[in-house]
């Protein structure tokens, strides 16, 4: 069942999407691979890093993404201060002709975790400059709410460090963050496999961003399909109203009237 | 993406299935609901309890399942001894005209957990009597291997107690059991939501049996769809080769050549 | 605070113990190390394997354990069938002049998990032969109850495979097993560190058996001390009545009457 | 074994402590109860809220704490902005005649989680004013390092929300934070039971702060004892070098030379 059939679109910064899977593109071996992965994932929104695009001769990556009809979400990957991130966002706005930006301000090379203070500072500046800010953040509900209050278009909490594949280490925090903000929440970073993506949706996230989990899988195209299914399945399950957890068992079939043997 | 497109059929007792979702039917309010849920799930194999069928006037449940084209898997739900289970299986074979049986021998009313000794005894008897035995069992890898050695067509370990919705409490045991047997492994009992079903497949199970998680969800049809997606997504993810788990982060995009700002 | 001060003795097969830590002795480099570890742990009950004792020249291990005043619990480590385990238990009874036996019947070389059917068979035979049977078992509550019903002096469920250090993989099962039997429950196998041992006690186990976690630690004596503290701490916490888990926060200090600033 | 015997003192803001348990005092029914709990815990450092002390007639709480010989750590509980927290800290410095302060700046009434930005601002101000700042913070390693860089005497990450009893929800983050700073790390908030406290120490924390887990337990004095044991046990286990985790089993006793039966 495709997302369209689910009749469950959502809105980011005024744009409507039917796919709830956002894709990062780093790590794929070729443009052919990129195209196959983008199509398999069903994504309509792809993050790109300024420098990656420049490094590709003839902007072949742009041609692929354009052919696939996806929207671009430039990011500020690698930036370590608010000043650097704002500068990068402005260059990206010019280069990609979009005011959408995935804001990353990294506080540590080893964990690539966001720096809360620089992040919020950058977010406030970029909102004032007219950007639609998608803020990559920790799973801290209070910081998430401050980013939302600052005017971010979406908050994008991590499940675990970028590329770690550790999944959602603290589902309780994601659930609290989900309750704390009314803007869209996109789970970003840490996803390793399909069940992680499904869990993100079950916790109430509006979408999931995937990069390494797909692009570095042994078979990226197959993993893109897997993630698409998992995101749709998790979203449906959230809406379907799961059964409560019980300490003991409950029979699925009433035993009354069982024949004597 | 439908299972058929995945091109990933599997075999149970000599029969080929494209859907890896097995459905239990207890708990649904009406025959209309049953039909919608069966169709939404895409299942090709449905468990039925002997007494439930008798209780339904005119066997309307049988008519629905027949119309949906699913195969029946009678179960011995509620049986507490090998003797009782064997007798129930024989009655079911006559009533449903199939030698397939999902063998349940319950050791405890509160947890509905299987009784290892009675279960193995019943399995051995039923195999001798020509049944295709699908054994509902604990997550014990040694017991699983003994059931397989006894000639069971499939072993069906629980994730957690029936109807508890606690998911897979011990993924390590399921992974060990998966390695311990060469017959199909069907995760049976305990699933609460889509990510649980995806995880079962990622751990290497061949299929997932669902009952309460679907039939008692607030919206059973939607949950059936969710589970179908999750099972397919988990299966694909298993085949796609997930990224390893890392303690630290790994950049999704190489940082070499980043422009000076 | 020593266990004696805790005033919390318990009874195994009619004998009273103040220490709730049972120690396995394999893996230590020397008799000096053994003595230090036994004393640091405060244990009063030590498991020994028949063959290990024979392998030690002049039974120096026996002399150490005798000097430490601990009771011996011979085990049937390495046995794979009921017949073999019963035979080993009988030899151990003669060699150690005790009718206590820790019954191990292993079903798999790779996981060293118990074989449920052979285990129950051996337990029944040994009880009839007058043994006090301490049964090493899976975390299956139904099997635990059957062992207790067969007359075992204690059931000893695993947390995870022997020597794996994976801790208690399924606390829910241990809690169910604890509720299912009235004989003492001793957590056996899988413990890796102090918090695992504390958790075992919090789940309601009466004692914890430790072997590799202590003997193969970098500093076995220090780990013996750590485990002693953890077992006592976990036991006290169980009795102290922990606070309930809450989704949200609760202030530790009432905020009423806070001064205006 | 008492902490003193462990010979494992540690230093906070230039002061040496042998107990690694810090106690919050809110929630106890009487001064008698307070004294018993303080003595049972072995604590040498107790947090106090400015308003609580004022509310107690004749400062009886101060008399009890003085009699127990513990050092006071005033906190800024209930403060929501840097300005408010700095003001409260200054009042507390006067009232308690100490420049130690546990800095709490709360960003949300429902979760009582810290506000990263206000917290860092307040910490920087207080360090400049000559305070020894013990900063209650999230489990974010980057924020922890910034607090340490700002001159805090210790960083105090939460395991989960205050009073929730949910334990350490993200051990991975605590381990990363431990690696990220060289100042003492004190696990603060969320502990529910003894095994949680042991885990905190195993993750490398230097100490644990406990309030509700002790004061709201059914038997606070017994829980204080439990926590003391668990903290010491966890600390010892950290130093003892635990065994690695293995997917399969490892025999605790070498099987070579096992007698034929």
PDB file of C-alpha atoms in Angstrom, chain B residues 63-168:
ATOM      1  CA  UNK B  63     -17.642 -18.782   4.373  1.00  0.00           C
ATOM      2  CA  UNK B  64     -15.762 -15.530   4.867  1.00  0.00           C
ATOM      3  CA  UNK B  65     -12.387 -17.221   5.074  1.00  0.00           C
ATOM      4  CA  UNK B  66     -13.194 -19.348   2.048  1.00  0.00           C
ATOM      5  CA  UNK B  67     -14.196 -16.281   0.079  1.00  0.00           C
ATOM      6  CA  UNK B  68     -10.905 -14.613   1.022  1.00  0.00           C
ATOM      7  CA  UNK B  69      -9.014 -17.616  -0.317  1.00  0.00           C
ATOM      8  CA  UNK B  70      -6.985 -18.176   2.813  1.00  0.00           C
ATOM      9  CA  UNK B  71      -5.739 -21.504   4.052  1.00  0.00           C
ATOM     10  CA  UNK B  72      -6.916 -22.616   7.521  1.00  0.00           C
ATOM     11  CA  UNK B  73      -4.620 -23.541  10.364  1.00  0.00           C
ATOM     12  CA  UNK B  74      -6.752 -25.101  13.145  1.00  0.00           C
ATOM     13  CA  UNK B  75      -5.302 -24.662  16.611  1.00  0.00           C
ATOM     14  CA  UNK B  76      -5.587 -26.470  19.908  1.00  0.00           C
ATOM     15  CA  UNK B  77      -6.119 -23.333  21.974  1.00  0.00           C
ATOM     16  CA  UNK B  78      -7.065 -24.006  25.557  1.00  0.00           C
ATOM     17  CA  UNK B  79      -5.602 -27.517  25.734  1.00  0.00           C
ATOM     18  CA  UNK B  80      -3.532 -28.245  28.831  1.00  0.00           C
ATOM     19  CA  UNK B  81      -2.183 -31.751  28.256  1.00  0.00           C
ATOM     20  CA  UNK B  82      -0.689 -33.677  25.380  1.00  0.00           C
ATOM     21  CA  UNK B  83      -3.642 -36.041  25.459  1.00  0.00           C
ATOM     22  CA  UNK B  84      -6.149 -33.216  25.213  1.00  0.00           C
ATOM     23  CA  UNK B  85      -4.215 -31.499  22.446  1.00  0.00           C
ATOM     24  CA  UNK B  86      -3.885 -34.661  20.371  1.00  0.00           C
ATOM     25  CA  UNK B  87      -7.603 -35.331  20.719  1.00  0.00           C
ATOM     26  CA  UNK B  88      -8.449 -31.762  19.727  1.00  0.00           C
ATOM     27  CA  UNK B  89      -6.125 -31.944  16.738  1.00  0.00           C
ATOM     28  CA  UNK B  90      -7.833 -35.111  15.549  1.00  0.00           C
ATOM     29  CA  UNK B  91     -11.275 -33.550  15.842  1.00  0.00           C
ATOM     30  CA  UNK B  92     -10.006 -30.489  13.992  1.00  0.00           C
ATOM     31  CA  UNK B  93      -8.564 -32.645  11.221  1.00  0.00           C
ATOM     32  CA  UNK B  94     -11.971 -34.153  10.656  1.00  0.00           C
ATOM     33  CA  UNK B  95     -13.873 -30.888  10.946  1.00  0.00           C
ATOM     34  CA  UNK B  96     -11.575 -28.800   8.743  1.00  0.00           C
ATOM     35  CA  UNK B  97     -10.272 -31.565   6.481  1.00  0.00           C
ATOM     36  CA  UNK B  98      -6.655 -30.561   6.913  1.00  0.00           C
ATOM     37  CA  UNK B  99      -3.722 -32.225   8.637  1.00  0.00           C
ATOM     38  CA  UNK B 100      -2.212 -28.850   9.519  1.00  0.00           C
ATOM     39  CA  UNK B 101      -2.452 -27.969  13.174  1.00  0.00           C
ATOM     40  CA  UNK B 102      -1.129 -25.175  15.330  1.00  0.00           C
ATOM     41  CA  UNK B 103      -0.266 -27.000  18.497  1.00  0.00           C
ATOM     42  CA  UNK B 104      -0.881 -25.138  21.728  1.00  0.00           C
ATOM     43  CA  UNK B 105      -0.466 -26.883  25.055  1.00  0.00           C
ATOM     44  CA  UNK B 106      -0.876 -24.339  27.802  1.00  0.00           C
ATOM     45  CA  UNK B 107       0.822 -24.763  31.175  1.00  0.00           C
ATOM     46  CA  UNK B 108      -0.636 -21.845  33.049  1.00  0.00           C
ATOM     47  CA  UNK B 109      -3.943 -19.982  32.907  1.00  0.00           C
ATOM     48  CA  UNK B 110      -2.518 -16.624  33.913  1.00  0.00           C
ATOM     49  CA  UNK B 111       0.334 -16.456  31.419  1.00  0.00           C
ATOM     50  CA  UNK B 112      -0.940 -18.946  28.812  1.00  0.00           C
ATOM     51  CA  UNK B 113       2.665 -20.026  28.415  1.00  0.00           C
ATOM     52  CA  UNK B 114       3.328 -23.398  26.792  1.00  0.00           C
ATOM     53  CA  UNK B 115       4.196 -26.465  28.838  1.00  0.00           C
ATOM     54  CA  UNK B 116       7.479 -27.678  27.349  1.00  0.00           C
ATOM     55  CA  UNK B 117       7.115 -31.340  28.286  1.00  0.00           C
ATOM     56  CA  UNK B 118       3.498 -31.809  27.239  1.00  0.00           C
ATOM     57  CA  UNK B 119       4.152 -29.824  24.088  1.00  0.00           C
ATOM     58  CA  UNK B 120       7.007 -32.002  22.923  1.00  0.00           C
ATOM     59  CA  UNK B 121       5.054 -35.129  23.786  1.00  0.00           C
ATOM     60  CA  UNK B 122       2.040 -33.950  21.781  1.00  0.00           C
ATOM     61  CA  UNK B 123       4.230 -32.872  18.876  1.00  0.00           C
ATOM     62  CA  UNK B 124       5.840 -36.299  18.656  1.00  0.00           C
ATOM     63  CA  UNK B 125       2.455 -38.035  18.730  1.00  0.00           C
ATOM     64  CA  UNK B 126       0.937 -35.763  16.110  1.00  0.00           C
ATOM     65  CA  UNK B 127       3.883 -36.099  13.731  1.00  0.00           C
ATOM     66  CA  UNK B 128       3.482 -39.879  13.973  1.00  0.00           C
ATOM     67  CA  UNK B 129      -0.197 -39.492  13.162  1.00  0.00           C
ATOM     68  CA  UNK B 130       0.662 -37.631   9.975  1.00  0.00           C
ATOM     69  CA  UNK B 131      -0.038 -34.081  11.065  1.00  0.00           C
ATOM     70  CA  UNK B 132       1.857 -31.023   9.907  1.00  0.00           C
ATOM     71  CA  UNK B 133       2.614 -29.565  13.309  1.00  0.00           C
ATOM     72  CA  UNK B 134       3.145 -25.842  13.894  1.00  0.00           C
ATOM     73  CA  UNK B 135       4.303 -25.724  17.498  1.00  0.00           C
ATOM     74  CA  UNK B 136       3.583 -22.721  19.692  1.00  0.00           C
ATOM     75  CA  UNK B 137       6.559 -22.706  22.054  1.00  0.00           C
ATOM     76  CA  UNK B 138       8.653 -20.612  24.425  1.00  0.00           C
ATOM     77  CA  UNK B 139      11.676 -18.713  23.103  1.00  0.00           C
ATOM     78  CA  UNK B 140      13.964 -21.521  24.324  1.00  0.00           C
ATOM     79  CA  UNK B 141      16.360 -22.461  21.493  1.00  0.00           C
ATOM     80  CA  UNK B 142      16.923 -25.978  22.821  1.00  0.00           C
ATOM     81  CA  UNK B 143      13.225 -26.741  23.007  1.00  0.00           C
ATOM     82  CA  UNK B 144      12.826 -25.238  19.548  1.00  0.00           C
ATOM     83  CA  UNK B 145      15.463 -27.577  18.178  1.00  0.00           C
ATOM     84  CA  UNK B 146      13.856 -30.576  19.843  1.00  0.00           C
ATOM     85  CA  UNK B 147      10.523 -29.689  18.267  1.00  0.00           C
ATOM     86  CA  UNK B 148      12.180 -29.353  14.889  1.00  0.00           C
ATOM     87  CA  UNK B 149      13.995 -32.653  15.390  1.00  0.00           C
ATOM     88  CA  UNK B 150      10.668 -34.247  16.276  1.00  0.00           C
ATOM     89  CA  UNK B 151       9.446 -33.374  12.795  1.00  0.00           C
ATOM     90  CA  UNK B 152       7.452 -30.204  13.353  1.00  0.00           C
ATOM     91  CA  UNK B 153       6.746 -28.221  10.188  1.00  0.00           C
ATOM     92  CA  UNK B 154       7.504 -24.953  11.959  1.00  0.00           C
ATOM     93  CA  UNK B 155       8.375 -23.687  15.422  1.00  0.00           C
ATOM     94  CA  UNK B 156       6.437 -20.712  16.698  1.00  0.00           C
ATOM     95  CA  UNK B 157       8.179 -19.039  19.614  1.00  0.00           C
ATOM     96  CA  UNK B 158       6.475 -16.378  21.661  1.00  0.00           C
ATOM     97  CA  UNK B 159       7.761 -12.844  21.991  1.00  0.00           C
ATOM     98  CA  UNK B 160       5.843 -12.420  25.258  1.00  0.00           C
ATOM     99  CA  UNK B 161       2.599 -13.814  26.713  1.00  0.00           C
ATOM    100  CA  UNK B 162      -0.456 -14.096  24.449  1.00  0.00           C
ATOM    101  CA  UNK B 163      -2.354 -10.829  24.281  1.00  0.00           C
ATOM    102  CA  UNK B 164       0.128  -9.010  26.516  1.00  0.00           C
ATOM    103  CA  UNK B 165       1.295  -6.624  23.805  1.00  0.00           C
ATOM    104  CA  UNK B 166       4.742  -6.630  25.430  1.00  0.00           C
ATOM    105  CA  UNK B 167       6.527  -7.247  22.141  1.00  0.00           C
ATOM    106  CA  UNK B 168       9.658  -9.346  21.888  1.00  0.00           C
TER     107      UNK B 168
END
